[in-house]
mmCIF file of C-alpha atoms in Angstrom:
data_model
loop_
_atom_site.group_PDB
_atom_site.id
_atom_site.type_symbol
_atom_site.label_atom_id
_atom_site.label_comp_id
_atom_site.label_asym_id
_atom_site.label_seq_id
_atom_site.Cartn_x
_atom_site.Cartn_y
_atom_site.Cartn_z
ATOM 1 C CA ALA A 116 -13.344 9.859 2.374
ATOM 2 C CA GLU A 117 -12.973 13.432 1.094
ATOM 3 C CA ASP A 118 -10.652 12.027 -1.853
ATOM 4 C CA GLY A 119 -12.964 9.504 -2.928
ATOM 5 C CA ILE A 120 -11.475 5.942 -1.571
ATOM 6 C CA ARG A 121 -14.372 3.909 -0.638
ATOM 7 C CA ASP A 122 -13.134 0.474 -0.940
ATOM 8 C CA TYR A 123 -9.697 -0.495 0.245
ATOM 9 C CA LYS A 124 -8.427 -4.083 0.293
ATOM 10 C CA VAL A 125 -4.963 -5.238 1.332
ATOM 11 C CA THR A 126 -3.926 -8.290 -0.248
ATOM 12 C CA GLY A 127 -7.758 -9.603 -0.467
ATOM 13 C CA VAL A 128 -8.842 -8.356 3.003
ATOM 14 C CA GLN A 129 -11.343 -5.534 3.518
ATOM 15 C CA THR A 130 -9.615 -2.984 5.783
ATOM 16 C CA CYS A 131 -11.451 0.010 7.614
ATOM 17 C CA ALA A 132 -8.536 2.257 7.819
ATOM 18 C CA LEU A 133 -8.928 4.217 4.648
ATOM 19 C CA PRO A 134 -5.625 5.679 2.940
ATOM 20 C CA ILE A 135 -5.468 9.199 2.664
ATOM 21 C CA SER A 136 -4.509 10.605 -1.057
ATOM 22 C CA GLY A 137 -0.760 11.986 -0.703
ATOM 23 C CA GLU A 138 -0.264 9.721 2.276
ATOM 24 C CA SER A 139 2.885 7.326 1.868
ATOM 25 C CA TRP A 140 2.349 3.982 1.747
ATOM 26 C CA LEU A 141 4.336 3.177 4.678
ATOM 27 C CA GLU A 142 1.734 4.998 6.916
ATOM 28 C CA ALA A 143 -1.283 3.886 5.350
ATOM 29 C CA ALA A 144 -0.236 0.331 6.030
ATOM 30 C CA ARG A 145 0.934 0.968 9.392
ATOM 31 C CA ARG A 146 -2.514 2.357 10.100
ATOM 32 C CA SER A 147 -4.325 -0.901 8.703
ATOM 33 C CA GLY A 148 -2.183 -3.135 10.602
ATOM 34 C CA GLN A 149 0.343 -4.549 7.620
ATOM 35 C CA LEU A 150 3.890 -4.621 7.407
ATOM 36 C CA ILE A 151 5.530 -3.707 4.189
ATOM 37 C CA PRO A 152 9.387 -4.897 4.659
ATOM 38 C CA LEU A 153 12.109 -2.564 3.940
ATOM 39 C CA ALA A 154 16.071 -2.375 3.289
ATOM 40 C CA CYS A 155 16.935 0.597 1.636
ATOM 41 C CA CYS A 156 14.507 3.279 2.575
ATOM 42 C CA THR A 157 15.401 4.762 -1.153
ATOM 43 C CA GLY A 158 13.480 2.969 -3.501
ATOM 44 C CA CYS A 159 16.754 1.032 -5.144
ATOM 45 C CA CYS A 160 16.405 -2.300 -3.838
ATOM 46 C CA GLY A 161 12.407 -3.270 -4.403
ATOM 47 C CA ALA A 162 12.209 -5.046 -0.997
ATOM 48 C CA CYS A 163 9.117 -2.535 -0.338
ATOM 49 C CA GLU A 164 7.399 -3.585 -3.678
ATOM 50 C CA ILE A 165 3.729 -3.737 -3.618
ATOM 51 C CA GLU A 166 1.000 -3.868 -6.419
ATOM 52 C CA VAL A 167 -1.732 -1.277 -6.365
ATOM 53 C CA ASN A 168 -4.757 -1.588 -8.573
ATOM 54 C CA GLY A 169 -2.195 -4.029 -10.997
ATOM 55 C CA ASN A 170 0.905 -1.254 -10.804
ATOM 56 C CA VAL A 171 3.914 -2.129 -8.802
ATOM 57 C CA VAL A 172 5.234 0.716 -6.969
ATOM 58 C CA ARG A 173 7.919 0.899 -4.096
ATOM 59 C CA ALA A 174 6.177 1.775 -1.041
ATOM 60 C CA CYS A 175 9.258 3.724 0.527
ATOM 61 C CA ILE A 176 8.830 6.294 -2.339
ATOM 62 C CA SER A 177 5.151 6.408 -3.123
ATOM 63 C CA VAL A 178 2.157 7.871 -1.853
ATOM 64 C CA VAL A 179 -1.104 6.954 -2.194
ATOM 65 C CA PRO A 180 -2.906 8.288 -5.794
ATOM 66 C CA VAL A 181 -6.144 9.422 -6.030
ATOM 67 C CA ALA A 182 -8.823 6.571 -6.817
ATOM 68 C CA ALA A 183 -10.686 7.844 -9.380
ATOM 69 C CA SER A 184 -12.777 4.568 -9.069
ATOM 70 C CA GLY A 185 -13.049 5.059 -5.426
ATOM 71 C CA SER A 186 -11.312 1.512 -5.092
ATOM 72 C CA LEU A 187 -7.615 0.947 -4.374
ATOM 73 C CA VAL A 188 -6.653 -2.826 -4.140
ATOM 74 C CA VAL A 189 -3.157 -3.307 -2.583
ATOM 75 C CA LYS A 190 -1.346 -6.670 -3.115
ATOM 76 C CA LEU A 191 1.577 -7.320 -0.694
ATOM 77 C CA ALA A 192 4.419 -9.606 -1.360
ATOM 78 C CA GLU A 193 4.496 -13.072 0.033
ATOM 79 C CA ASP A 194 8.018 -13.616 0.723
ATOM 80 C CA PRO A 195 9.104 -16.207 2.970
ATOM 81 C CA PHE A 196 12.409 -14.799 4.105
ATOM 82 C CA TRP A 197 11.517 -11.285 4.852
#
């Protein structure tokens, strides 16, 4: 990818739909066939929290960062009630 992302894993699964730096996490997840739960869509409730390279972000208000290492590892919440 032109922004340096070569390795992209979502909850331990390699995906071919590489995210684009600056793209919303919701769009990146949709393209890779993942569902991120939503509620408020303003970043207040935390329903859309994901972990990106060890940092928790709220997907509804965050964008894909530039990956200096070329790798992004995303962990989705595993809440049985969503």
